[in-house]
PDB file of C-alpha atoms in Angstrom:
ATOM      1  CA  UNK A 192     151.700 115.703 132.496  1.00 42.00           C
ATOM      2  CA  UNK A 193     147.787 115.560 131.191  1.00 40.00           C
ATOM      3  CA  UNK A 194     145.689 117.965 132.793  1.00 47.00           C
ATOM      4  CA  UNK A 195     143.047 115.370 133.339  1.00 53.00           C
ATOM      5  CA  UNK A 196     145.538 113.567 135.637  1.00 76.00           C
ATOM      6  CA  UNK A 197     145.269 113.938 139.338  1.00 93.00           C
ATOM      7  CA  UNK A 198     147.695 116.260 140.812  1.00 98.00           C
ATOM      8  CA  UNK A 199     149.299 115.576 143.973  1.00 98.00           C
ATOM      9  CA  UNK A 200     149.367 118.452 146.527  1.00 98.00           C
ATOM     10  CA  UNK A 201     151.884 118.300 149.858  1.00 99.00           C
ATOM     11  CA  UNK A 202     150.519 120.954 152.713  1.00 99.00           C
ATOM     12  CA  UNK A 203     152.784 121.270 155.768  1.00 98.00           C
ATOM     13  CA  UNK A 204     151.174 121.973 159.189  1.00 98.00           C
ATOM     14  CA  UNK A 205     148.096 120.609 157.967  1.00 98.00           C
ATOM     15  CA  UNK A 206     146.737 118.817 161.341  1.00 98.00           C
ATOM     16  CA  UNK A 207     144.864 121.827 162.258  1.00 97.00           C
ATOM     17  CA  UNK A 208     143.854 125.499 161.399  1.00 97.00           C
ATOM     18  CA  UNK A 209     145.006 127.001 158.022  1.00 98.00           C
ATOM     19  CA  UNK A 210     146.486 123.932 156.797  1.00 98.00           C
ATOM     20  CA  UNK A 211     143.912 121.585 157.465  1.00 98.00           C
ATOM     21  CA  UNK A 212     141.150 124.049 155.716  1.00 98.00           C
ATOM     22  CA  UNK A 213     143.709 124.053 152.793  1.00 98.00           C
ATOM     23  CA  UNK A 214     144.307 120.411 152.648  1.00 98.00           C
ATOM     24  CA  UNK A 215     140.162 119.822 152.417  1.00 98.00           C
ATOM     25  CA  UNK A 216     139.801 122.672 150.005  1.00 98.00           C
ATOM     26  CA  UNK A 217     142.586 121.058 147.699  1.00 98.00           C
ATOM     27  CA  UNK A 218     141.285 117.894 147.822  1.00 98.00           C
ATOM     28  CA  UNK A 219     137.793 119.242 147.382  1.00 98.00           C
ATOM     29  CA  UNK A 220     139.341 120.629 143.925  1.00 97.00           C
ATOM     30  CA  UNK A 221     140.369 117.175 142.706  1.00 98.00           C
ATOM     31  CA  UNK A 222     144.137 116.915 144.253  1.00 98.00           C
ATOM     32  CA  UNK A 223     145.193 114.148 146.103  1.00 98.00           C
ATOM     33  CA  UNK A 224     146.688 115.349 149.118  1.00 98.00           C
ATOM     34  CA  UNK A 225     149.508 114.633 151.478  1.00 98.00           C
ATOM     35  CA  UNK A 226     148.793 115.959 154.880  1.00 98.00           C
ATOM     36  CA  UNK A 227     152.181 117.004 156.577  1.00 98.00           C
ATOM     37  CA  UNK A 228     152.535 117.660 160.024  1.00 98.00           C
ATOM     38  CA  UNK A 229     155.079 116.831 162.922  1.00 98.00           C
ATOM     39  CA  UNK A 230     152.714 114.257 164.623  1.00 97.00           C
ATOM     40  CA  UNK A 231     151.551 111.754 162.006  1.00 98.00           C
ATOM     41  CA  UNK A 232     148.706 110.738 164.480  1.00 98.00           C
ATOM     42  CA  UNK A 233     147.257 114.557 164.437  1.00 98.00           C
ATOM     43  CA  UNK A 234     146.885 114.585 160.846  1.00 98.00           C
ATOM     44  CA  UNK A 235     143.996 111.354 161.044  1.00 98.00           C
ATOM     45  CA  UNK A 236     140.810 113.804 161.388  1.00 98.00           C
ATOM     46  CA  UNK A 237     142.136 116.049 158.095  1.00 98.00           C
ATOM     47  CA  UNK A 238     142.668 112.677 156.485  1.00 98.00           C
ATOM     48  CA  UNK A 239     139.601 111.532 157.277  1.00 98.00           C
ATOM     49  CA  UNK A 240     137.645 114.349 156.316  1.00 98.00           C
ATOM     50  CA  UNK A 241     139.247 114.276 152.698  1.00 98.00           C
ATOM     51  CA  UNK A 242     138.624 110.659 152.053  1.00 98.00           C
ATOM     52  CA  UNK A 243     134.865 110.769 153.905  1.00 98.00           C
ATOM     53  CA  UNK A 244     134.214 113.163 150.761  1.00 98.00           C
ATOM     54  CA  UNK A 245     135.632 110.667 148.069  1.00 98.00           C
ATOM     55  CA  UNK A 246     138.902 112.132 147.785  1.00 98.00           C
ATOM     56  CA  UNK A 247     142.811 110.667 148.390  1.00 98.00           C
ATOM     57  CA  UNK A 248     145.145 111.658 151.211  1.00 98.00           C
ATOM     58  CA  UNK A 249     147.700 110.072 153.310  1.00 98.00           C
ATOM     59  CA  UNK A 250     149.030 111.144 156.666  1.00 98.00           C
ATOM     60  CA  UNK A 251     152.741 111.959 156.765  1.00 98.00           C
ATOM     61  CA  UNK A 252     154.844 112.618 159.891  1.00 98.00           C
ATOM     62  CA  UNK A 253     157.678 114.960 159.547  1.00 98.00           C
ATOM     63  CA  UNK A 254     159.725 117.943 160.852  1.00 98.00           C
ATOM     64  CA  UNK A 255     160.020 120.193 158.310  1.00 98.00           C
ATOM     65  CA  UNK A 256     163.429 121.552 159.429  1.00 98.00           C
ATOM     66  CA  UNK A 257     165.028 118.262 159.404  1.00 98.00           C
ATOM     67  CA  UNK A 258     166.658 117.610 156.229  1.00 98.00           C
ATOM     68  CA  UNK A 259     166.720 113.783 155.950  1.00 98.00           C
ATOM     69  CA  UNK A 260     163.145 113.596 157.303  1.00 98.00           C
ATOM     70  CA  UNK A 261     161.731 116.081 154.594  1.00 98.00           C
ATOM     71  CA  UNK A 262     163.620 114.078 151.610  1.00 98.00           C
ATOM     72  CA  UNK A 263     162.189 110.698 153.307  1.00 98.00           C
ATOM     73  CA  UNK A 264     158.374 112.526 153.640  1.00 98.00           C
ATOM     74  CA  UNK A 265     158.681 113.438 149.726  1.00 98.00           C
ATOM     75  CA  UNK A 266     159.817 110.311 148.606  1.00 98.00           C
ATOM     76  CA  UNK A 267     156.632 108.627 150.461  1.00 98.00           C
ATOM     77  CA  UNK A 268     154.385 111.053 149.046  1.00 98.00           C
ATOM     78  CA  UNK A 269     155.765 110.460 145.558  1.00 98.00           C
ATOM     79  CA  UNK A 270     155.598 106.499 146.122  1.00 98.00           C
ATOM     80  CA  UNK A 271     152.179 106.375 147.734  1.00 98.00           C
ATOM     81  CA  UNK A 272     150.280 109.241 145.833  1.00 98.00           C
ATOM     82  CA  UNK A 273     152.363 110.015 143.237  1.00 98.00           C
ATOM     83  CA  UNK A 274     154.852 112.972 142.093  1.00 98.00           C
ATOM     84  CA  UNK A 275     153.966 116.193 144.517  1.00 98.00           C
ATOM     85  CA  UNK A 276     153.873 119.156 141.981  1.00 98.00           C
ATOM     86  CA  UNK A 277     151.745 121.387 144.158  1.00 98.00           C
ATOM     87  CA  UNK A 278     153.611 122.491 147.840  1.00 99.00           C
ATOM     88  CA  UNK A 279     151.928 124.663 150.420  1.00 99.00           C
ATOM     89  CA  UNK A 280     154.410 125.896 153.023  1.00 99.00           C
ATOM     90  CA  UNK A 281     152.339 126.392 156.009  1.00 98.00           C
ATOM     91  CA  UNK A 282     153.933 124.909 158.825  1.00 98.00           C
ATOM     92  CA  UNK A 283     154.895 127.408 161.623  1.00 97.00           C
ATOM     93  CA  UNK A 284     155.482 128.098 165.354  1.00 96.00           C
ATOM     94  CA  UNK A 285     155.472 131.268 167.634  1.00 95.00           C
ATOM     95  CA  UNK A 286     157.863 132.078 170.043  1.00 96.00           C
ATOM     96  CA  UNK A 287     156.734 135.598 170.879  1.00 94.00           C
ATOM     97  CA  UNK A 288     158.693 137.605 173.193  1.00 95.00           C
ATOM     98  CA  UNK A 289     160.122 141.024 173.313  1.00 97.00           C
ATOM     99  CA  UNK A 290     163.743 141.356 171.588  1.00 98.00           C
ATOM    100  CA  UNK A 291     165.507 141.636 175.228  1.00 98.00           C
ATOM    101  CA  UNK A 292     163.541 138.677 176.157  1.00 98.00           C
ATOM    102  CA  UNK A 293     164.204 136.677 173.387  1.00 98.00           C
ATOM    103  CA  UNK A 294     166.639 133.727 173.450  1.00 98.00           C
ATOM    104  CA  UNK A 295     168.345 132.051 170.939  1.00 98.00           C
ATOM    105  CA  UNK A 296     166.294 129.245 171.107  1.00 98.00           C
ATOM    106  CA  UNK A 297     163.210 131.453 170.100  1.00 98.00           C
ATOM    107  CA  UNK A 298     164.787 132.782 167.507  1.00 98.00           C
ATOM    108  CA  UNK A 299     166.310 129.375 165.697  1.00 98.00           C
ATOM    109  CA  UNK A 300     163.024 127.612 166.459  1.00 98.00           C
ATOM    110  CA  UNK A 301     161.225 130.047 164.311  1.00 98.00           C
ATOM    111  CA  UNK A 302     163.557 130.420 161.421  1.00 98.00           C
ATOM    112  CA  UNK A 303     164.112 126.662 161.533  1.00 98.00           C
ATOM    113  CA  UNK A 304     160.675 125.977 160.862  1.00 98.00           C
ATOM    114  CA  UNK A 305     159.388 128.798 158.863  1.00 98.00           C
ATOM    115  CA  UNK A 306     162.272 129.574 156.553  1.00 98.00           C
ATOM    116  CA  UNK A 307     164.456 126.079 156.603  1.00 98.00           C
ATOM    117  CA  UNK A 308     161.564 124.083 156.358  1.00 98.00           C
ATOM    118  CA  UNK A 309     160.224 126.054 153.448  1.00 99.00           C
ATOM    119  CA  UNK A 310     163.621 125.818 151.671  1.00 99.00           C
ATOM    120  CA  UNK A 311     163.799 121.980 152.421  1.00 99.00           C
ATOM    121  CA  UNK A 312     160.374 121.232 151.314  1.00 99.00           C
ATOM    122  CA  UNK A 313     160.499 123.549 147.945  1.00 99.00           C
ATOM    123  CA  UNK A 314     164.098 121.721 146.940  1.00 98.00           C
ATOM    124  CA  UNK A 315     162.712 118.402 147.712  1.00 98.00           C
ATOM    125  CA  UNK A 316     159.520 118.837 145.832  1.00 98.00           C
ATOM    126  CA  UNK A 317     160.840 121.168 142.797  1.00 98.00           C
ATOM    127  CA  UNK A 318     162.521 118.041 141.112  1.00 98.00           C
ATOM    128  CA  UNK A 319     159.448 116.349 140.633  1.00 98.00           C
ATOM    129  CA  UNK A 320     157.993 119.768 139.395  1.00 98.00           C
ATOM    130  CA  UNK A 321     160.481 120.187 136.990  1.00 98.00           C
ATOM    131  CA  UNK A 322     159.828 116.499 135.571  1.00 98.00           C
ATOM    132  CA  UNK A 323     156.123 117.693 135.112  1.00 98.00           C
ATOM    133  CA  UNK A 324     157.214 120.584 133.706  1.00 98.00           C
ATOM    134  CA  UNK A 325     154.430 121.734 135.960  1.00 98.00           C
ATOM    135  CA  UNK A 326     154.298 123.122 139.392  1.00 98.00           C
ATOM    136  CA  UNK A 327     152.885 125.355 142.381  1.00 98.00           C
ATOM    137  CA  UNK A 328     154.496 126.343 145.471  1.00 99.00           C
ATOM    138  CA  UNK A 329     152.362 128.633 147.735  1.00 99.00           C
ATOM    139  CA  UNK A 330     154.279 129.967 150.913  1.00 99.00           C
ATOM    140  CA  UNK A 331     152.424 131.224 153.917  1.00 98.00           C
ATOM    141  CA  UNK A 332     153.475 134.649 154.982  1.00 98.00           C
ATOM    142  CA  UNK A 333     151.733 136.947 157.208  1.00 98.00           C
ATOM    143  CA  UNK A 334     150.657 140.444 157.991  1.00 97.00           C
ATOM    144  CA  UNK A 335     153.333 140.150 160.763  1.00 97.00           C
ATOM    145  CA  UNK A 336     156.078 140.695 157.848  1.00 98.00           C
ATOM    146  CA  UNK A 337     155.461 144.209 158.071  1.00 97.00           C
ATOM    147  CA  UNK A 338     156.525 144.217 161.808  1.00 97.00           C
ATOM    148  CA  UNK A 339     154.923 143.445 164.898  1.00 94.00           C
ATOM    149  CA  UNK A 340     155.807 144.044 168.616  1.00 94.00           C
ATOM    150  CA  UNK A 341     156.868 141.008 170.101  1.00 94.00           C
ATOM    151  CA  UNK A 342     157.405 139.050 167.056  1.00 96.00           C
ATOM    152  CA  UNK A 343     161.215 139.921 165.792  1.00 98.00           C
ATOM    153  CA  UNK A 344     161.609 136.114 164.865  1.00 98.00           C
ATOM    154  CA  UNK A 345     157.979 135.527 163.659  1.00 98.00           C
ATOM    155  CA  UNK A 346     158.092 138.877 161.309  1.00 98.00           C
ATOM    156  CA  UNK A 347     161.610 138.443 160.143  1.00 98.00           C
ATOM    157  CA  UNK A 348     161.038 134.945 159.034  1.00 98.00           C
ATOM    158  CA  UNK A 349     157.533 135.947 157.330  1.00 98.00           C
ATOM    159  CA  UNK A 350     159.454 138.871 155.710  1.00 98.00           C
ATOM    160  CA  UNK A 351     161.874 136.492 154.556  1.00 98.00           C
ATOM    161  CA  UNK A 352     159.372 133.860 153.029  1.00 98.00           C
ATOM    162  CA  UNK A 353     158.377 136.949 150.662  1.00 98.00           C
ATOM    163  CA  UNK A 354     161.995 137.177 149.313  1.00 98.00           C
ATOM    164  CA  UNK A 355     162.314 133.396 149.136  1.00 99.00           C
ATOM    165  CA  UNK A 356     158.792 133.502 147.229  1.00 99.00           C
ATOM    166  CA  UNK A 357     159.879 135.922 144.488  1.00 98.00           C
ATOM    167  CA  UNK A 358     163.398 134.195 143.929  1.00 98.00           C
ATOM    168  CA  UNK A 359     161.433 130.960 143.757  1.00 99.00           C
ATOM    169  CA  UNK A 360     159.254 132.749 141.010  1.00 99.00           C
ATOM    170  CA  UNK A 361     162.064 133.664 139.010  1.00 98.00           C
ATOM    171  CA  UNK A 362     164.411 130.514 139.230  1.00 98.00           C
ATOM    172  CA  UNK A 363     161.572 128.309 138.533  1.00 98.00           C
ATOM    173  CA  UNK A 364     159.215 129.696 136.279  1.00 98.00           C
ATOM    174  CA  UNK A 365     161.306 128.701 133.074  1.00 98.00           C
ATOM    175  CA  UNK A 366     160.345 124.967 133.932  1.00 98.00           C
ATOM    176  CA  UNK A 367     156.211 126.036 134.412  1.00 98.00           C
ATOM    177  CA  UNK A 368     156.455 126.265 138.017  1.00 98.00           C
ATOM    178  CA  UNK A 369     154.890 129.335 139.897  1.00 98.00           C
ATOM    179  CA  UNK A 370     155.313 130.713 143.248  1.00 99.00           C
ATOM    180  CA  UNK A 371     153.226 132.881 145.334  1.00 99.00           C
ATOM    181  CA  UNK A 372     152.804 133.850 148.979  1.00 99.00           C
ATOM    182  CA  UNK A 373     149.759 134.399 150.725  1.00 98.00           C
ATOM    183  CA  UNK A 374     149.698 137.029 153.944  1.00 98.00           C
ATOM    184  CA  UNK A 375     147.166 136.346 156.283  1.00 98.00           C
ATOM    185  CA  UNK A 376     145.952 138.709 158.608  1.00 97.00           C
ATOM    186  CA  UNK A 377     143.812 137.974 161.800  1.00 95.00           C
ATOM    187  CA  UNK A 378     142.812 134.256 161.353  1.00 97.00           C
ATOM    188  CA  UNK A 379     141.122 132.538 163.871  1.00 96.00           C
ATOM    189  CA  UNK A 380     143.589 129.552 164.870  1.00 94.00           C
ATOM    190  CA  UNK A 381     145.274 127.834 167.922  1.00 90.00           C
ATOM    191  CA  UNK A 382     147.921 130.325 167.175  1.00 86.00           C
ATOM    192  CA  UNK A 383     146.066 133.673 167.419  1.00 90.00           C
ATOM    193  CA  UNK A 384     144.652 131.734 170.655  1.00 90.00           C
ATOM    194  CA  UNK A 385     148.252 131.701 171.992  1.00 86.00           C
ATOM    195  CA  UNK A 386     148.822 135.338 171.124  1.00 86.00           C
ATOM    196  CA  UNK A 387     145.536 136.204 173.124  1.00 90.00           C
ATOM    197  CA  UNK A 388     147.414 134.618 175.906  1.00 89.00           C
ATOM    198  CA  UNK A 389     150.252 136.145 175.574  1.00 80.00           C
ATOM    199  CA  UNK A 390     148.692 139.509 175.862  1.00 84.00           C
ATOM    200  CA  UNK A 391     146.478 138.490 178.870  1.00 91.00           C
ATOM    201  CA  UNK A 392     143.063 138.758 177.030  1.00 92.00           C
ATOM    202  CA  UNK A 393     140.320 136.744 176.619  1.00 95.00           C
ATOM    203  CA  UNK A 394     140.030 135.056 172.878  1.00 94.00           C
ATOM    204  CA  UNK A 395     136.578 136.933 172.432  1.00 95.00           C
ATOM    205  CA  UNK A 396     137.770 140.157 173.625  1.00 94.00           C
ATOM    206  CA  UNK A 397     140.620 139.533 171.502  1.00 94.00           C
ATOM    207  CA  UNK A 398     138.996 138.670 168.347  1.00 95.00           C
ATOM    208  CA  UNK A 399     136.465 141.715 168.996  1.00 96.00           C
ATOM    209  CA  UNK A 400     139.331 143.944 169.234  1.00 95.00           C
ATOM    210  CA  UNK A 401     140.732 142.639 166.016  1.00 93.00           C
ATOM    211  CA  UNK A 402     137.524 142.998 164.119  1.00 97.00           C
ATOM    212  CA  UNK A 403     137.019 146.685 165.059  1.00 96.00           C
ATOM    213  CA  UNK A 404     140.527 147.291 163.326  1.00 95.00           C
ATOM    214  CA  UNK A 405     139.619 145.322 160.239  1.00 97.00           C
ATOM    215  CA  UNK A 406     137.627 147.186 157.387  1.00 97.00           C
ATOM    216  CA  UNK A 407     135.078 144.334 156.439  1.00 98.00           C
ATOM    217  CA  UNK A 408     134.548 144.368 160.381  1.00 97.00           C
ATOM    218  CA  UNK A 409     135.029 140.959 161.293  1.00 98.00           C
ATOM    219  CA  UNK A 410     138.257 138.623 161.615  1.00 97.00           C
ATOM    220  CA  UNK A 411     139.339 135.997 159.305  1.00 98.00           C
ATOM    221  CA  UNK A 412     138.680 131.991 158.913  1.00 98.00           C
ATOM    222  CA  UNK A 413     141.020 129.568 157.878  1.00 98.00           C
ATOM    223  CA  UNK A 414     138.772 128.787 154.769  1.00 98.00           C
ATOM    224  CA  UNK A 415     139.574 132.636 153.911  1.00 98.00           C
ATOM    225  CA  UNK A 416     143.298 131.685 153.124  1.00 98.00           C
ATOM    226  CA  UNK A 417     142.356 128.045 151.982  1.00 98.00           C
ATOM    227  CA  UNK A 418     140.499 130.171 149.292  1.00 98.00           C
ATOM    228  CA  UNK A 419     143.301 132.180 148.254  1.00 98.00           C
ATOM    229  CA  UNK A 420     145.718 129.331 148.149  1.00 98.00           C
ATOM    230  CA  UNK A 421     143.431 127.325 145.803  1.00 98.00           C
ATOM    231  CA  UNK A 422     143.531 129.811 143.385  1.00 98.00           C
ATOM    232  CA  UNK A 423     147.295 129.983 143.315  1.00 98.00           C
ATOM    233  CA  UNK A 424     147.471 126.302 143.031  1.00 98.00           C
ATOM    234  CA  UNK A 425     145.145 125.995 140.023  1.00 97.00           C
ATOM    235  CA  UNK A 426     145.647 125.817 136.329  1.00 96.00           C
ATOM    236  CA  UNK A 427     143.821 129.495 136.007  1.00 96.00           C
ATOM    237  CA  UNK A 428     147.062 131.255 137.865  1.00 98.00           C
ATOM    238  CA  UNK A 429     149.533 130.037 135.553  1.00 98.00           C
ATOM    239  CA  UNK A 430     150.679 133.621 134.525  1.00 98.00           C
ATOM    240  CA  UNK A 431     150.704 134.723 137.929  1.00 98.00           C
ATOM    241  CA  UNK A 432     153.692 134.124 139.839  1.00 98.00           C
ATOM    242  CA  UNK A 433     155.985 135.935 142.285  1.00 98.00           C
ATOM    243  CA  UNK A 434     152.842 137.729 144.080  1.00 98.00           C
ATOM    244  CA  UNK A 435     152.227 138.370 147.646  1.00 98.00           C
ATOM    245  CA  UNK A 436     148.567 138.344 148.351  1.00 98.00           C
ATOM    246  CA  UNK A 437     147.425 139.981 151.667  1.00 98.00           C
ATOM    247  CA  UNK A 438     144.537 138.390 153.268  1.00 98.00           C
ATOM    248  CA  UNK A 439     143.628 140.633 155.709  1.00 98.00           C
ATOM    249  CA  UNK A 440     140.022 142.108 154.997  1.00 98.00           C
ATOM    250  CA  UNK A 441     141.503 145.580 154.071  1.00 97.00           C
ATOM    251  CA  UNK A 442     144.535 147.333 153.396  1.00 95.00           C
ATOM    252  CA  UNK A 443     147.452 147.258 155.517  1.00 90.00           C
ATOM    253  CA  UNK A 444     149.499 150.491 156.690  1.00 73.00           C
TER     254      UNK A 444
END
């Protein structure tokens, strides 16, 4: 593949938050972007933002935990935009609860979206990357991978993604494919609003409390994560693989 050819990126969970910011940023980097989310209609705003700026993007509805839907979605992307050689596995959900209150459904839902979804999307897209002898996979982990009260499922899934990332880096490196993970700290998204509600705090107070514990004295924004992802998906990051980058405003204990 010529380096002047427009590369095609797939971003899951891209209707809002980190995923939307990443899709817009990658489009600004010259990528054609498939904006994937469970609800295709919810992707409209992200797609319109990209196309209004002169980029190429399509909305694709897909449950990333469903094998048939993933295969169909990737095939559609290849047909409408071109072979996807950049994949950002961002889709995620929360089902927070203390262990003794956590249902099997809470556990399975989080595992299926985060881990099974990343596996299915990576497996489907790697075929195109191998053919191109070039690829970039970025998985969204989290500072919760280090453990977080009320998030046994989410923490386990996000830690699992780090091991998944390192394994992909070892298996796919010989094909010119890198795999890295970005682990956000506190980022202002709908998910962190949900967490504030769970612990019974107003969101502004929740953000202020979080910022007071962060060395840079502010909470993160989706663009902070999109910036890190953009680096990992670029030409200049070809010798960086199997890494986990914590984007959290400071070191984590």
